[in-house]
PDB file of C-alpha atoms in Angstrom:
ATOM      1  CA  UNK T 296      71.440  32.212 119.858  1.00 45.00           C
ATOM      2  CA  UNK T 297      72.126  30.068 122.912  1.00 44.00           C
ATOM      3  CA  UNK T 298      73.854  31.827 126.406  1.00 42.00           C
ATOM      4  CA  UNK T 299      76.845  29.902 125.302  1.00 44.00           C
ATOM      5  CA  UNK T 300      77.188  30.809 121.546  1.00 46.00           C
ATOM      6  CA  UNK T 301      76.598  34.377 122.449  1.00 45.00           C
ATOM      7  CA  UNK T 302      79.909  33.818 125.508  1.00 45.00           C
ATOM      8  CA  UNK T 303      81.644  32.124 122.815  1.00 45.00           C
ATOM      9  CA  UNK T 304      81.141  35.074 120.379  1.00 47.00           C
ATOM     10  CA  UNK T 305      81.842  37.449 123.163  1.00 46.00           C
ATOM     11  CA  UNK T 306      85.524  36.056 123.833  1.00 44.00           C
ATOM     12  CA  UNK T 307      86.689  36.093 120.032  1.00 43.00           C
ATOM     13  CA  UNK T 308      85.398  39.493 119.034  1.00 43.00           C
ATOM     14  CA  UNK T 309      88.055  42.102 118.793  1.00 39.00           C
ATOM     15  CA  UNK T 310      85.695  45.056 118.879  1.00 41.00           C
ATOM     16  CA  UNK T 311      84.434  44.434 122.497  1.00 47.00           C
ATOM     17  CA  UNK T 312      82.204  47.519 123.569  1.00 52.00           C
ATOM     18  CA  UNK T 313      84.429  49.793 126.187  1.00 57.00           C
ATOM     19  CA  UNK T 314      82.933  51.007 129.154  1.00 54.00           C
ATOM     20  CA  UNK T 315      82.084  54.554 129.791  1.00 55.00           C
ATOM     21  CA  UNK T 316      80.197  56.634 131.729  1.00 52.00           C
ATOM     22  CA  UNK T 317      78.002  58.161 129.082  1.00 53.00           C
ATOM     23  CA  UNK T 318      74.585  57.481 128.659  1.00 56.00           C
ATOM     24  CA  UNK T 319      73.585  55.257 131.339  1.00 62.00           C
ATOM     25  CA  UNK T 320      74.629  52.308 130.457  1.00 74.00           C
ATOM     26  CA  UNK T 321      75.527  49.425 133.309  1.00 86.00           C
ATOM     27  CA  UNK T 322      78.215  47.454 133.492  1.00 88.00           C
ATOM     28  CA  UNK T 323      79.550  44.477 135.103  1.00 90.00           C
ATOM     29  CA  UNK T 324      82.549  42.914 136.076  1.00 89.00           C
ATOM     30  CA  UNK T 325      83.950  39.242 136.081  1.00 87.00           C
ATOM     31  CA  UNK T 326      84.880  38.719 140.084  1.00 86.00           C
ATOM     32  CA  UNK T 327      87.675  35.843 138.055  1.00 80.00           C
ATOM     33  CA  UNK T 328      88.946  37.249 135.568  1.00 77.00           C
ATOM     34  CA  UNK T 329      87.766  40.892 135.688  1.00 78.00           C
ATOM     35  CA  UNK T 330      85.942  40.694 132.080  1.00 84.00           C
ATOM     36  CA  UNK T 331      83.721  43.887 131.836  1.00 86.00           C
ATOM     37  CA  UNK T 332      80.429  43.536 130.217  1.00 87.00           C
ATOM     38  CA  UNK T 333      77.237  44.954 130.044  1.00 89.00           C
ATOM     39  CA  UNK T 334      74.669  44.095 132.317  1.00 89.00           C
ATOM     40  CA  UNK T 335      72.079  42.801 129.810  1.00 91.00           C
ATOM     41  CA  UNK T 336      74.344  39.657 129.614  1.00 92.00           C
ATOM     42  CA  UNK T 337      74.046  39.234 133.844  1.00 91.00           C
ATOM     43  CA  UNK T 338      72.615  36.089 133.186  1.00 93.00           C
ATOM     44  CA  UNK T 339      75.401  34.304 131.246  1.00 92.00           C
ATOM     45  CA  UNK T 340      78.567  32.762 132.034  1.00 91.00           C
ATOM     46  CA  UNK T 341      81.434  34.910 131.718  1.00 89.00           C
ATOM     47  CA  UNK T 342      82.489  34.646 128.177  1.00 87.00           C
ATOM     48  CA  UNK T 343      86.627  34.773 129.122  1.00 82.00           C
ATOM     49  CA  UNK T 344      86.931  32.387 132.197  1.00 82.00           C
ATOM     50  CA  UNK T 345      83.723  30.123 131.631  1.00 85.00           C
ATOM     51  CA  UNK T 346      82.179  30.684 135.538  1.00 88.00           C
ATOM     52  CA  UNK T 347      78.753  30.507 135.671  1.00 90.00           C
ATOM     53  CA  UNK T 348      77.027  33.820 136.186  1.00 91.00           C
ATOM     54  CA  UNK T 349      76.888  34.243 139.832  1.00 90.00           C
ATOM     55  CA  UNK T 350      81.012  35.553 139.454  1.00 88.00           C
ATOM     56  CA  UNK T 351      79.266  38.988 137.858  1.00 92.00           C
ATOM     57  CA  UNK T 352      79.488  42.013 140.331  1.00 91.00           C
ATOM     58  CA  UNK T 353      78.071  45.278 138.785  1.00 90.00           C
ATOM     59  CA  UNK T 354      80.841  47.768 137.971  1.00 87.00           C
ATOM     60  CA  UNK T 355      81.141  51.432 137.429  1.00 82.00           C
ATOM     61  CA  UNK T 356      83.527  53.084 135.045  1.00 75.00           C
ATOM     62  CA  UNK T 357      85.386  55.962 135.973  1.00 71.00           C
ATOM     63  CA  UNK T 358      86.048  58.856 133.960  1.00 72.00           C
ATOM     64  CA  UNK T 359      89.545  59.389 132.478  1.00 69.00           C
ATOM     65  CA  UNK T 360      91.468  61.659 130.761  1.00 75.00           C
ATOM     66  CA  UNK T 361      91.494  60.879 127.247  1.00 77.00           C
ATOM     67  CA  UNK T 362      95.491  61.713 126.490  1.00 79.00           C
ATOM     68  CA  UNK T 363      96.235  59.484 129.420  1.00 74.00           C
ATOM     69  CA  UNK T 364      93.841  56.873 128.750  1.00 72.00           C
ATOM     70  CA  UNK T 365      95.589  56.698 125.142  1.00 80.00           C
ATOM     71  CA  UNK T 366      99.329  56.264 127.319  1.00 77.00           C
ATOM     72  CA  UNK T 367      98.166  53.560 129.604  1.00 75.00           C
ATOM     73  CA  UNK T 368      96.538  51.436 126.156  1.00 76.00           C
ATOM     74  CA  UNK T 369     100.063  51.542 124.886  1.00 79.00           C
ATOM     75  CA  UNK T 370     100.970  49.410 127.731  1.00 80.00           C
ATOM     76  CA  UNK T 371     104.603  50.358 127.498  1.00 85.00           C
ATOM     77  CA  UNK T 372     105.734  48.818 130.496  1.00 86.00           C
ATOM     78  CA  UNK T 373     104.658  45.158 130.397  1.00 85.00           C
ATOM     79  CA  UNK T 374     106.451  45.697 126.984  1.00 90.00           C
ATOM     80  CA  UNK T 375     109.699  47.417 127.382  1.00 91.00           C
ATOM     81  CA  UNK T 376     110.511  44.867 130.437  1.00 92.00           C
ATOM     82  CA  UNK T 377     110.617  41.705 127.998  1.00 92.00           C
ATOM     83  CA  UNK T 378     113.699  42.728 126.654  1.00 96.00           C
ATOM     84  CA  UNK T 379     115.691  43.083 129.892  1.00 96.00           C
ATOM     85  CA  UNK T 380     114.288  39.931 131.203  1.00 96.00           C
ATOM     86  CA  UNK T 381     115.147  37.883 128.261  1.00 96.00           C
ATOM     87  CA  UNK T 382     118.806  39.243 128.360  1.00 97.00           C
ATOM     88  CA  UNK T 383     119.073  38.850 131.627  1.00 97.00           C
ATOM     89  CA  UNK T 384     118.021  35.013 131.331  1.00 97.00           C
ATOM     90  CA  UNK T 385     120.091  34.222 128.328  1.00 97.00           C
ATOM     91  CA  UNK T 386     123.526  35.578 130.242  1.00 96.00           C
ATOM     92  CA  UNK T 387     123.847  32.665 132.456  1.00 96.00           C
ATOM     93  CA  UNK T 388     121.873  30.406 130.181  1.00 97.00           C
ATOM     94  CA  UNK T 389     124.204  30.770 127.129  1.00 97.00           C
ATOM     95  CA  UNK T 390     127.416  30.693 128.945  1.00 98.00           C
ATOM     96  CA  UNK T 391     126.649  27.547 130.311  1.00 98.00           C
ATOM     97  CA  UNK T 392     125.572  26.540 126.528  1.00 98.00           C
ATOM     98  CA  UNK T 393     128.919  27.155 125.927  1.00 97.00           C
ATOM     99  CA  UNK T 394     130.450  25.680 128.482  1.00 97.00           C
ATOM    100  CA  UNK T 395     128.527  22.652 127.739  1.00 97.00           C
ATOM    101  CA  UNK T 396     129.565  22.678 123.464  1.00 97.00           C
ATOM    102  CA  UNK T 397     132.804  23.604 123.130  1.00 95.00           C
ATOM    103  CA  UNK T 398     132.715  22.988 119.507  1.00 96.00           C
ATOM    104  CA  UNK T 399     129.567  26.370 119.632  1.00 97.00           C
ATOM    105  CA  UNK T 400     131.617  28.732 122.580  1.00 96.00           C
ATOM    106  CA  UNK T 401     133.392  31.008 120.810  1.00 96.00           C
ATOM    107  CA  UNK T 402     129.897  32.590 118.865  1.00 97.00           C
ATOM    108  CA  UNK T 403     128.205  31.824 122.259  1.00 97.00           C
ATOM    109  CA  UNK T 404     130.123  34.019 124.117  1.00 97.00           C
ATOM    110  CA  UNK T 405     130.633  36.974 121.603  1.00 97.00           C
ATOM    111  CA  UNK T 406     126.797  36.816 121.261  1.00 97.00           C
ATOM    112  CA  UNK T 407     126.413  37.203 124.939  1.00 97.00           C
ATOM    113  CA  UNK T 408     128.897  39.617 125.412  1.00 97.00           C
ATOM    114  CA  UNK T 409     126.954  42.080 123.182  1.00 97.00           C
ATOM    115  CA  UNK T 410     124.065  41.499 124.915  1.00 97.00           C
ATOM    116  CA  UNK T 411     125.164  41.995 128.564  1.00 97.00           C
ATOM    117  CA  UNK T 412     127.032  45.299 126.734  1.00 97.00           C
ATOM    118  CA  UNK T 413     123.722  46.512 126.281  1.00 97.00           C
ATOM    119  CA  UNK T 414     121.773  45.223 129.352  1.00 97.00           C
ATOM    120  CA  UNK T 415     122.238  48.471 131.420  1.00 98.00           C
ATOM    121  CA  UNK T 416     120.558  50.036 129.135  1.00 98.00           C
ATOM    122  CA  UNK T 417     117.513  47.764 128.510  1.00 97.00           C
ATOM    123  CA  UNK T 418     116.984  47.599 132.505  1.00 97.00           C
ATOM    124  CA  UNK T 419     117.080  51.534 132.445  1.00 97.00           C
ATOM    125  CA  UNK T 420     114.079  51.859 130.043  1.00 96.00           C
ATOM    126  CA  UNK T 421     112.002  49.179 131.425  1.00 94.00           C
ATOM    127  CA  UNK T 422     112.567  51.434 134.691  1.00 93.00           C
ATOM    128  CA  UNK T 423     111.786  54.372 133.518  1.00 93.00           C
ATOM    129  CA  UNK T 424     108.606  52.685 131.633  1.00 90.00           C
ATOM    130  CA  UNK T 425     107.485  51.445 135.051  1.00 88.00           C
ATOM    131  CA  UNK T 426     108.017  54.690 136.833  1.00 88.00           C
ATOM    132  CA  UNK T 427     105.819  56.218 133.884  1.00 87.00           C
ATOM    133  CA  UNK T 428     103.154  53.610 134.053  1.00 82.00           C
ATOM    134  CA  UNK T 429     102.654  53.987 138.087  1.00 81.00           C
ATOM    135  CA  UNK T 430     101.910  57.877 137.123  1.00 83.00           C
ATOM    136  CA  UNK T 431      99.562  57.247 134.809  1.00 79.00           C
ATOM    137  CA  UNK T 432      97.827  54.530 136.421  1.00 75.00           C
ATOM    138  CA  UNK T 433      98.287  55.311 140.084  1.00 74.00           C
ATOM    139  CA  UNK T 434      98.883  59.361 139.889  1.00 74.00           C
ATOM    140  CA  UNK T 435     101.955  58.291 142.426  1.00 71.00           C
ATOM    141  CA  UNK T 436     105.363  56.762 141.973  1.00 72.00           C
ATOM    142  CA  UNK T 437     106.176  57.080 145.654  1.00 76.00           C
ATOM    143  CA  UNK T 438     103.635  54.700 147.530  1.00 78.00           C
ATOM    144  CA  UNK T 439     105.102  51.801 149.089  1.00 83.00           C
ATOM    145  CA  UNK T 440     104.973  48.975 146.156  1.00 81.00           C
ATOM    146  CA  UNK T 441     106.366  51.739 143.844  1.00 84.00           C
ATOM    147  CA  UNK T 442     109.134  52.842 145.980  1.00 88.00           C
ATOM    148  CA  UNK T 443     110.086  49.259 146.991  1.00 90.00           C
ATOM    149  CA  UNK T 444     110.238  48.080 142.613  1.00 91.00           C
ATOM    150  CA  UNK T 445     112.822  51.396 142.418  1.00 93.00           C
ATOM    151  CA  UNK T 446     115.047  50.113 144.983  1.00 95.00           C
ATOM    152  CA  UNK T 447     114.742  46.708 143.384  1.00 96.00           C
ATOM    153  CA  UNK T 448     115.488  48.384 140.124  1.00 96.00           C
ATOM    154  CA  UNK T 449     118.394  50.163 141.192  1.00 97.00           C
ATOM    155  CA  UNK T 450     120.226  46.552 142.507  1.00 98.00           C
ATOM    156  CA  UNK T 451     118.970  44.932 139.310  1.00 98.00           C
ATOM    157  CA  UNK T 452     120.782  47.925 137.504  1.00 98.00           C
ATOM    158  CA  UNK T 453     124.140  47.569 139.709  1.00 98.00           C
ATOM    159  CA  UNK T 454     123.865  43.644 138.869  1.00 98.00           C
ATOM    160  CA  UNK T 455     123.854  44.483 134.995  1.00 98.00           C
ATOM    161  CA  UNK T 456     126.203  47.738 134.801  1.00 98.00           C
ATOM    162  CA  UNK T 457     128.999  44.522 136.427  1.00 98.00           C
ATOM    163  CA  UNK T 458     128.250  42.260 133.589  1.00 98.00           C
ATOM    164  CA  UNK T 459     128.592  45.007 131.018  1.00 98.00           C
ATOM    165  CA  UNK T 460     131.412  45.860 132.478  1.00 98.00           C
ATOM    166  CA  UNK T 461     133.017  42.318 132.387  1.00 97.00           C
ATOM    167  CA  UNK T 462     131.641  41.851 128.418  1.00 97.00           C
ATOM    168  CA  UNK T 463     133.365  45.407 128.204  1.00 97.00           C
ATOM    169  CA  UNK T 464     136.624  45.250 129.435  1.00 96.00           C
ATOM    170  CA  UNK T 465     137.210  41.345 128.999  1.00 94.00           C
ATOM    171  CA  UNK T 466     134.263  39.910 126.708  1.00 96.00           C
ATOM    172  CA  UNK T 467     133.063  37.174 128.109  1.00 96.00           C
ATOM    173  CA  UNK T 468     134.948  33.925 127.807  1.00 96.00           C
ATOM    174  CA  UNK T 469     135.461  30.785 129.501  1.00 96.00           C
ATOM    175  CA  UNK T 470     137.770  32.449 132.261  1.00 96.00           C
ATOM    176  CA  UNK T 471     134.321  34.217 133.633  1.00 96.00           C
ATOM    177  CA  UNK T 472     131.776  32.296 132.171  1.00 96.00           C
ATOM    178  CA  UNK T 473     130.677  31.631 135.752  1.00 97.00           C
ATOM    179  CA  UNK T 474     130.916  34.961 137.156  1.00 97.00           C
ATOM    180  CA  UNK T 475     128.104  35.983 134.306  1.00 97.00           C
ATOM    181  CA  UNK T 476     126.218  33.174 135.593  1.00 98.00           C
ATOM    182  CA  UNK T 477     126.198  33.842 138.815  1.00 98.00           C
ATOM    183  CA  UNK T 478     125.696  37.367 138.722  1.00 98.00           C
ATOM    184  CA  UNK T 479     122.981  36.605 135.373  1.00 97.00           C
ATOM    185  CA  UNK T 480     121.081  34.126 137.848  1.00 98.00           C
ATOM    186  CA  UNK T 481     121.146  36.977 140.932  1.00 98.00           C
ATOM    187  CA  UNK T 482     119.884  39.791 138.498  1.00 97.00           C
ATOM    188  CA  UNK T 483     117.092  37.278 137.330  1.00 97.00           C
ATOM    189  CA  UNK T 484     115.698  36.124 140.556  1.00 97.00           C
ATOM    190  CA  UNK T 485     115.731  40.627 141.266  1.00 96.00           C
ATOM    191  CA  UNK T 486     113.889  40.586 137.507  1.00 95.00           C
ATOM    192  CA  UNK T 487     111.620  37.849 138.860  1.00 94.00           C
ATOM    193  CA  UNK T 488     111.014  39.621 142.378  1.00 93.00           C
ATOM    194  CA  UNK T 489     109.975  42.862 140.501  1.00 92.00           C
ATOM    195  CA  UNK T 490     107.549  41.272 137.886  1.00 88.00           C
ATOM    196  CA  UNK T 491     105.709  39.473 140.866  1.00 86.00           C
ATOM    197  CA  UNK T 492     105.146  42.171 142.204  1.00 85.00           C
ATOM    198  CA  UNK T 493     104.144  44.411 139.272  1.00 80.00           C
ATOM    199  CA  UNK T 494     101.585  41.820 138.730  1.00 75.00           C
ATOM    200  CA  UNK T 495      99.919  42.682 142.261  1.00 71.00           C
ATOM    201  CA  UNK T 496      99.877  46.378 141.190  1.00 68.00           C
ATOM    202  CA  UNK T 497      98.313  45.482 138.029  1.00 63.00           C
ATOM    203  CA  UNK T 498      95.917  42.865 138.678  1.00 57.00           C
ATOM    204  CA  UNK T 499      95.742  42.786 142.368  1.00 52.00           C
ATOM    205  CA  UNK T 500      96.749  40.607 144.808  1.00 49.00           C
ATOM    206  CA  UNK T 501      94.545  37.222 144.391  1.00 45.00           C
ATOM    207  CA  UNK T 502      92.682  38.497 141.185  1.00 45.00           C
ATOM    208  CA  UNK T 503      92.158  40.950 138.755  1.00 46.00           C
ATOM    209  CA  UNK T 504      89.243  42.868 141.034  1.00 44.00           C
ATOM    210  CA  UNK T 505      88.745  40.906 143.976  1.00 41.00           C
ATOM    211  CA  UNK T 506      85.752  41.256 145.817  1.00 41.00           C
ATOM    212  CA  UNK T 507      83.716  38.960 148.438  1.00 39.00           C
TER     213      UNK T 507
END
């Protein structure tokens, strides 16, 4: 089997050996993409990104708690923060549907108005998840990147708790179609702000594991 049939195999298997510390065995690391693999394969591309195999740095796995190295492969954050993004997105995208089809407002807006109803809430758990995840990955939730996505959080959670309260006490209609948009388009650039920078927790600031 060829360097490339054995990268190509590589990429599409879902049983991809896990590093550990146990029994000696080396391990290196994509300086792209951050692939790990083992060492015996130093002299092939990496099978994820395609770089030749210069990119390979040799990489050592720590050792981790097994409970909390079970909570981080749940990955609950970069999950539970879909669903407040999305909502936050589609309440000033579908009132200006609406505003655009007339002949479509009326089951735009009461479909929007339960969503921003429950938008509070969504933002809260995808909080929460993050200030979970930064524990388990980074033992800290108070370093500065942290403490910087809470007070983001906490304006992105003001921002929502207004448009629930509008859906709430008014639902949302053509009268304040553009205050949800407004406010919808504020809370998402916030949504956007945090996610940029959860990425440079995650991954880094350039790359996944930068290095030289």
């Amino acid at each position: 089997m060829t360097a490339e049939q054995k990268a190509a195999t590589a990429a599409t298997s879902s049983t991809a050996a896990k590093p550990t510390p146990e029994q000696g065995t080396e391990w290196i690391i994509c300086r792209v993409c951050g692939y790990i693999e083992e060492a015996k394969y130093r002299d092939q591309p990496c099978p994820t990104c395609g770089f030749p195999p210069t990119v390979w740095m040799d990489y050592k796995p720590r050792r981790i708690n097994p409970t909390r190295e079970k909570l981080l492969d749940l990955h609950l954050h970069p999950i539970a923060v879909h669903f407040p993004i999305a909502a936050t997105a589609a309440s000033f995208l579908v009132p200006v549907i609406a505003l655009l089809i007339p002949s479509i407002a009326n089951v735009l807006f009461s479909a929007i108005t339960l969503v921003a109803m429950i938008l509070p809430l969504l933002v809260i758990i995808g909080g929460i998840s993050g200030y979970i995840g930064s524990i388990l990955r980074y033992k800290t939730g108070k370093s500065k990147i942290p403490k910087a996505k809470i007070y983001l959080t906490i304006i992105y959670f003001i921002l929502s708790c207004v448009q629930a309260y509008i859906a709430i006490a008014d639902g949302v209609n053509a009268d304040n179609a553009w205050i949800m948009i407004i406010l919808g388009i504020v809370a998402s650039i916030f949504a956007a702000k945090l996610g940029k920078m959860g990425s440079y927790l995650f991954a880094g600031r350039f790359s996944p594991y930068t290095a030289g």
